[in-house]
Amino acid sequence: MAGSFAVFEALGIEETFDVSNSVFNPQYLQFLGINVLDYQVPVYNLAKPGDWVNGEWQKDRDENRSEHEVINRLIQKLFTSTSHDLYDSLFDDLKLAIEKPSTLDVLFKKIKYHFINQHPLIKFNEFPEDDKIVYIGGILVEDDKLLTETKKKEDNEFYCHVLVSFGTMDYIEMYPILYMIRQVFVKFPHCYFHIRATGNSTFDNGYTTKDPLPQKEILSHPNTRVFISHCGINSVNEVLYA
């Protein structure tokens, strides 16, 4: 992403924006002139069970501040001195005699808007507001009535259906993943498993396929109880397009 904004700067393009499929990372608030230490929000990857009870923040404020201070310093260094050193190294290696781009902190501050794939209703209540942060995540409206129409249960139907989607798994084909899946899921004979994985196979209470699954139909089934996903970008895209 940073390379694009370096090009925009070189071309004199001022109306710029970025789009994120995730939340706005609190460690970037410092580049918007916002001190995250003034707010009770967790560090992006350090939130854990027990931090809230019945919606009330339980984490020690000093502990939370300390975590933010550590990650903020790391990002500040990366965006300033580290990016400056990397520019120097690159330009020296290539023997370039042209003007260097601004460091990452400057490029970030020049971004006009940050479009975030999150609905404002599900962000932290204390997360700071800023005109540059625009929430574009939506709540699904069921036009096809797959989820709202009453479904008739079939005789001899499994008590529960489970959708399992691991996204792209080519990189683990060296592991006996299908065997491992069967060994786990056959222990739940009352459930039927629809699994997108690395290959095609069937077992007593389910199947695996490397092809796209009919996710709308599975998710709208009255007996669907669980959706298991590793939540990578491919899984996110599958859910969005489902």
CSV table of N, CA and C in Angstrom, one decimal, residues 74-176:
chain,number,residue,atom,x,y,z
A,74,LEU,N,7.1,1.0,18.3
A,74,LEU,CA,7.6,0.1,17.2
A,74,LEU,C,7.1,0.7,15.8
A,75,ILE,N,5.8,1.0,15.7
A,75,ILE,CA,5.3,1.5,14.5
A,75,ILE,C,5.9,2.9,14.2
A,76,GLN,N,6.0,3.7,15.2
A,76,GLN,CA,6.6,5.1,15.0
A,76,GLN,C,8.0,4.9,14.4
A,77,LYS,N,8.8,4.0,14.9
A,77,LYS,CA,10.2,3.8,14.4
A,77,LYS,C,10.1,3.2,13.0
A,78,LEU,N,9.2,2.3,12.7
A,78,LEU,CA,9.1,1.7,11.4
A,78,LEU,C,8.8,2.8,10.4
A,79,PHE,N,7.8,3.7,10.7
A,79,PHE,CA,7.4,4.7,9.8
A,79,PHE,C,8.3,5.8,9.6
A,80,THR,N,9.2,6.0,10.5
A,80,THR,CA,10.1,7.2,10.4
A,80,THR,C,11.6,6.8,10.1
A,81,SER,N,12.3,6.4,11.2
A,81,SER,CA,13.7,6.2,11.0
A,81,SER,C,14.0,4.9,10.1
A,82,THR,N,13.2,3.9,10.3
A,82,THR,CA,13.4,2.6,9.5
A,82,THR,C,13.1,2.9,8.1
A,83,SER,N,12.0,3.5,7.8
A,83,SER,CA,11.7,3.8,6.4
A,83,SER,C,12.7,4.7,5.7
A,84,HIS,N,13.2,5.7,6.5
A,84,HIS,CA,14.3,6.6,6.0
A,84,HIS,C,15.5,5.8,5.7
A,85,ASP,N,15.9,4.9,6.6
A,85,ASP,CA,17.1,4.0,6.3
A,85,ASP,C,16.9,3.1,5.1
A,86,LEU,N,15.7,2.6,4.9
A,86,LEU,CA,15.5,1.7,3.8
A,86,LEU,C,15.5,2.5,2.5
A,87,TYR,N,15.0,3.7,2.5
A,87,TYR,CA,15.1,4.6,1.3
A,87,TYR,C,16.6,4.8,1.0
A,88,ASP,N,17.4,5.1,2.0
A,88,ASP,CA,18.8,5.4,1.8
A,88,ASP,C,19.5,4.2,1.2
A,89,SER,N,19.2,3.0,1.7
A,89,SER,CA,19.8,1.8,1.2
A,89,SER,C,19.4,1.5,-0.2
A,90,LEU,N,18.1,1.6,-0.5
A,90,LEU,CA,17.7,1.4,-1.9
A,90,LEU,C,18.3,2.3,-2.9
A,91,PHE,N,18.3,3.6,-2.5
A,91,PHE,CA,18.8,4.6,-3.5
A,91,PHE,C,20.3,4.5,-3.7
A,92,ASP,N,21.0,4.1,-2.6
A,92,ASP,CA,22.4,3.9,-2.7
A,92,ASP,C,22.7,2.7,-3.6
A,93,ASP,N,22.0,1.6,-3.4
A,93,ASP,CA,22.2,0.3,-4.1
A,93,ASP,C,22.0,0.6,-5.6
A,94,LEU,N,20.9,1.3,-5.9
A,94,LEU,CA,20.5,1.6,-7.3
A,94,LEU,C,21.2,2.8,-7.9
A,95,LYS,N,22.0,3.5,-7.1
A,95,LYS,CA,22.7,4.7,-7.5
A,95,LYS,C,21.7,5.7,-8.1
A,96,LEU,N,20.6,5.9,-7.4
A,96,LEU,CA,19.6,6.9,-7.9
A,96,LEU,C,19.9,8.3,-7.3
A,97,ALA,N,19.8,9.3,-8.2
A,97,ALA,CA,20.1,10.7,-7.8
A,97,ALA,C,18.8,11.5,-7.8
A,98,ILE,N,17.7,10.9,-7.6
A,98,ILE,CA,16.4,11.6,-7.6
A,98,ILE,C,15.9,11.9,-6.2
A,99,GLU,N,14.9,12.7,-6.1
A,99,GLU,CA,14.4,13.0,-4.7
A,99,GLU,C,13.7,11.8,-4.1
A,100,LYS,N,14.0,11.5,-2.9
A,100,LYS,CA,13.4,10.4,-2.2
A,100,LYS,C,11.9,10.7,-1.8
A,101,PRO,N,11.1,9.6,-1.7
A,101,PRO,CA,9.8,9.8,-1.2
A,101,PRO,C,9.8,10.2,0.2
A,102,SER,N,8.7,10.8,0.7
A,102,SER,CA,8.5,11.1,2.1
A,102,SER,C,8.5,9.8,2.9
A,103,THR,N,8.8,9.8,4.2
A,103,THR,CA,8.8,8.6,5.0
A,103,THR,C,7.3,8.2,5.2
A,104,LEU,N,7.1,7.0,5.7
A,104,LEU,CA,5.8,6.4,5.8
A,104,LEU,C,4.8,7.2,6.6
A,105,ASP,N,5.3,7.8,7.7
A,105,ASP,CA,4.5,8.6,8.6
A,105,ASP,C,3.9,9.8,7.8
A,106,VAL,N,4.7,10.4,7.0
A,106,VAL,CA,4.2,11.6,6.2
A,106,VAL,C,3.2,11.1,5.1
A,107,LEU,N,3.5,10.0,4.5
A,107,LEU,CA,2.6,9.5,3.5
A,107,LEU,C,1.3,9.2,4.1
A,108,PHE,N,1.3,8.6,5.3
A,108,PHE,CA,0.1,8.2,6.0
A,108,PHE,C,-0.8,9.4,6.3
A,109,LYS,N,-0.1,10.4,6.8
A,109,LYS,CA,-0.8,11.6,7.2
A,109,LYS,C,-1.5,12.3,6.0
A,110,LYS,N,-1.0,12.1,4.8
A,110,LYS,CA,-1.5,12.7,3.6
A,110,LYS,C,-2.8,12.0,3.0
A,111,ILE,N,-3.0,10.8,3.5
A,111,ILE,CA,-4.2,10.1,3.0
A,111,ILE,C,-5.5,10.8,3.5
A,112,LYS,N,-6.3,11.1,2.5
A,112,LYS,CA,-7.5,11.9,2.7
A,112,LYS,C,-8.6,11.1,3.6
A,113,TYR,N,-8.8,9.9,3.2
A,113,TYR,CA,-9.8,9.1,3.9
A,113,TYR,C,-9.4,7.6,4.0
A,114,HIS,N,-9.8,7.0,5.1
A,114,HIS,CA,-9.6,5.6,5.4
A,114,HIS,C,-11.0,4.9,5.4
A,115,PHE,N,-11.3,4.2,4.4
A,115,PHE,CA,-12.6,3.4,4.3
A,115,PHE,C,-12.4,2.1,5.0
A,116,ILE,N,-13.2,1.8,6.0
A,116,ILE,CA,-13.0,0.7,6.9
A,116,ILE,C,-14.2,-0.3,6.7
A,117,ASN,N,-14.0,-1.5,6.4
A,117,ASN,CA,-15.0,-2.5,6.2
A,117,ASN,C,-15.5,-3.0,7.6
A,118,GLN,N,-16.2,-2.1,8.3
A,118,GLN,CA,-16.7,-2.3,9.6
A,118,GLN,C,-18.0,-1.4,9.8
A,119,HIS,N,-19.0,-2.0,10.4
A,119,HIS,CA,-20.2,-1.2,10.7
A,119,HIS,C,-19.9,-0.4,12.0
A,120,PRO,N,-20.3,0.9,12.0
A,120,PRO,CA,-20.0,1.7,13.2
A,120,PRO,C,-20.7,1.1,14.5
A,121,LEU,N,-21.8,0.3,14.3
A,121,LEU,CA,-22.5,-0.2,15.5
A,121,LEU,C,-21.6,-1.3,16.2
A,122,ILE,N,-20.6,-1.8,15.5
A,122,ILE,CA,-19.9,-2.9,16.2
A,122,ILE,C,-18.4,-2.5,16.5
A,123,LYS,N,-18.1,-1.2,16.4
A,123,LYS,CA,-16.8,-0.8,16.9
A,123,LYS,C,-16.9,-0.5,18.4
A,124,PHE,N,-15.7,-0.4,19.0
A,124,PHE,CA,-15.6,-0.1,20.4
A,124,PHE,C,-16.3,1.2,20.7
A,125,ASN,N,-17.1,1.3,21.8
A,125,ASN,CA,-17.8,2.5,22.1
A,125,ASN,C,-16.8,3.7,22.3
A,126,GLU,N,-15.7,3.4,22.8
A,126,GLU,CA,-14.7,4.5,23.1
A,126,GLU,C,-13.7,4.7,22.0
A,127,PHE,N,-13.9,4.0,20.9
A,127,PHE,CA,-12.9,4.2,19.8
A,127,PHE,C,-13.1,5.7,19.3
A,128,PRO,N,-12.0,6.4,19.2
A,128,PRO,CA,-12.1,7.8,18.8
A,128,PRO,C,-12.7,8.0,17.4
A,129,GLU,N,-13.4,9.1,17.2
A,129,GLU,CA,-14.0,9.5,16.0
A,129,GLU,C,-13.0,10.4,15.2
A,130,ASP,N,-13.0,10.3,13.9
A,130,ASP,CA,-12.1,11.2,13.1
A,130,ASP,C,-12.7,11.3,11.7
A,131,ASP,N,-12.7,12.5,11.2
A,131,ASP,CA,-13.3,12.7,9.9
A,131,ASP,C,-12.7,11.9,8.8
A,132,LYS,N,-11.4,11.5,9.0
A,132,LYS,CA,-10.7,10.7,8.0
A,132,LYS,C,-11.1,9.2,8.0
A,133,ILE,N,-11.8,8.8,9.1
A,133,ILE,CA,-12.2,7.4,9.2
A,133,ILE,C,-13.6,7.2,8.8
A,134,VAL,N,-13.9,6.5,7.7
A,134,VAL,CA,-15.2,6.3,7.2
A,134,VAL,C,-15.6,4.8,7.2
A,135,TYR,N,-16.7,4.5,7.9
A,135,TYR,CA,-17.1,3.1,8.1
A,135,TYR,C,-18.0,2.8,6.9
A,136,ILE,N,-17.7,1.7,6.2
A,136,ILE,CA,-18.5,1.3,5.0
A,136,ILE,C,-19.0,-0.1,5.1
A,137,GLY,N,-18.8,-0.7,6.3
A,137,GLY,CA,-19.3,-2.1,6.5
A,137,GLY,C,-20.8,-2.0,6.6
A,138,GLY,N,-21.5,-3.0,6.0
A,138,GLY,CA,-22.9,-3.0,6.1
A,138,GLY,C,-23.5,-4.2,6.8
A,139,ILE,N,-24.8,-4.2,7.1
A,139,ILE,CA,-25.5,-5.3,7.6
A,139,ILE,C,-26.4,-5.9,6.5
A,140,LEU,N,-26.2,-7.2,6.3
A,140,LEU,CA,-26.9,-7.8,5.2
A,140,LEU,C,-28.4,-7.7,5.3
A,141,VAL,N,-29.0,-7.3,4.1
A,141,VAL,CA,-30.4,-7.3,4.0
A,141,VAL,C,-30.8,-8.6,3.2
A,142,GLU,N,-31.7,-9.4,3.7
A,142,GLU,CA,-32.0,-10.7,3.0
A,142,GLU,C,-33.0,-10.5,1.9
A,143,ASP,N,-32.5,-10.2,0.7
A,143,ASP,CA,-33.4,-10.0,-0.4
A,143,ASP,C,-34.0,-11.3,-0.9
A,144,ASP,N,-33.2,-12.4,-0.8
A,144,ASP,CA,-33.6,-13.7,-1.4
A,144,ASP,C,-34.5,-14.5,-0.4
A,145,LYS,N,-34.7,-14.0,0.8
A,145,LYS,CA,-35.5,-14.6,1.9
A,145,LYS,C,-35.0,-16.0,2.2
A,146,LEU,N,-33.7,-16.3,2.0
A,146,LEU,CA,-33.2,-17.6,2.4
A,146,LEU,C,-33.2,-17.8,3.9
A,147,LEU,N,-32.9,-16.6,4.6
A,147,LEU,CA,-32.8,-16.7,6.0
A,147,LEU,C,-34.1,-16.4,6.8
A,148,THR,N,-35.1,-15.8,6.1
A,148,THR,CA,-36.3,-15.3,6.7
A,148,THR,C,-37.5,-16.2,6.5
A,149,GLU,N,-37.5,-16.9,5.4
A,149,GLU,CA,-38.7,-17.8,5.2
A,149,GLU,C,-38.6,-19.1,6.0
A,150,THR,N,-39.8,-19.5,6.5
A,150,THR,CA,-39.8,-20.7,7.3
A,150,THR,C,-39.4,-21.9,6.5
A,151,LYS,N,-38.5,-22.8,7.1
A,151,LYS,CA,-38.1,-24.0,6.4
A,151,LYS,C,-38.7,-25.2,7.0
A,152,LYS,N,-39.0,-26.2,6.2
A,152,LYS,CA,-39.6,-27.4,6.6
A,152,LYS,C,-38.5,-28.5,6.8
A,153,LYS,N,-38.5,-29.0,8.0
A,153,LYS,CA,-37.5,-30.0,8.3
A,153,LYS,C,-37.8,-31.3,7.6
A,154,GLU,N,-36.8,-32.0,7.1
A,154,GLU,CA,-37.0,-33.2,6.4
A,154,GLU,C,-36.9,-34.4,7.4
A,155,ASP,N,-37.6,-35.5,7.1
A,155,ASP,CA,-37.5,-36.7,7.9
A,155,ASP,C,-36.0,-37.2,7.9
A,156,ASN,N,-35.6,-37.9,9.0
A,156,ASN,CA,-34.3,-38.5,9.0
A,156,ASN,C,-33.2,-37.4,8.8
A,157,GLU,N,-33.5,-36.2,9.2
A,157,GLU,CA,-32.5,-35.1,9.0
A,157,GLU,C,-31.5,-35.2,10.2
A,158,PHE,N,-30.3,-34.8,9.9
A,158,PHE,CA,-29.3,-34.7,10.9
A,158,PHE,C,-29.7,-33.6,11.9
A,159,TYR,N,-29.4,-33.8,13.2
A,159,TYR,CA,-29.7,-32.8,14.2
A,159,TYR,C,-29.0,-31.5,13.9
A,160,CYS,N,-27.8,-31.5,13.4
A,160,CYS,CA,-27.1,-30.3,13.1
A,160,CYS,C,-26.3,-30.4,11.9
A,161,HIS,N,-26.2,-29.2,11.2
A,161,HIS,CA,-25.3,-29.1,10.0
A,161,HIS,C,-24.2,-28.2,10.4
A,162,VAL,N,-23.0,-28.4,9.9
A,162,VAL,CA,-21.8,-27.6,10.2
A,162,VAL,C,-21.1,-27.2,8.9
A,163,LEU,N,-20.9,-25.9,8.7
A,163,LEU,CA,-20.2,-25.5,7.5
A,163,LEU,C,-18.8,-25.2,7.9
A,164,VAL,N,-17.8,-25.8,7.2
A,164,VAL,CA,-16.4,-25.6,7.5
A,164,VAL,C,-15.7,-25.1,6.3
A,165,SER,N,-15.1,-23.9,6.3
A,165,SER,CA,-14.4,-23.4,5.2
A,165,SER,C,-13.0,-22.9,5.6
A,166,PHE,N,-12.0,-23.5,5.1
A,166,PHE,CA,-10.6,-23.1,5.4
A,166,PHE,C,-10.0,-22.2,4.4
A,167,GLY,N,-10.7,-21.8,3.4
A,167,GLY,CA,-10.2,-20.9,2.4
A,167,GLY,C,-9.2,-21.7,1.5
A,168,THR,N,-8.1,-21.1,1.0
A,168,THR,CA,-7.1,-21.7,0.2
A,168,THR,C,-6.2,-22.5,1.1
A,169,MET,N,-6.0,-23.8,0.8
A,169,MET,CA,-5.2,-24.6,1.7
A,169,MET,C,-4.1,-25.3,0.9
A,170,ASP,N,-3.7,-24.8,-0.3
A,170,ASP,CA,-2.7,-25.5,-1.1
A,170,ASP,C,-1.4,-25.7,-0.4
A,171,TYR,N,-1.1,-24.7,0.5
A,171,TYR,CA,0.2,-24.8,1.1
A,171,TYR,C,0.3,-25.9,2.2
A,172,ILE,N,-0.8,-26.6,2.5
A,172,ILE,CA,-0.7,-27.7,3.5
A,172,ILE,C,-1.0,-29.0,2.9
A,173,GLU,N,-0.9,-29.1,1.6
A,173,GLU,CA,-1.3,-30.4,0.9
A,173,GLU,C,-0.3,-31.5,1.3
A,174,MET,N,0.9,-31.1,1.9
A,174,MET,CA,1.8,-32.1,2.3
A,174,MET,C,1.3,-32.9,3.6
A,175,TYR,N,0.3,-32.3,4.2
A,175,TYR,CA,-0.2,-32.9,5.4
A,175,TYR,C,-1.4,-33.7,5.1
A,176,PRO,N,-1.7,-34.8,5.9
A,176,PRO,CA,-2.9,-35.6,5.7
A,176,PRO,C,-4.1,-35.0,6.2
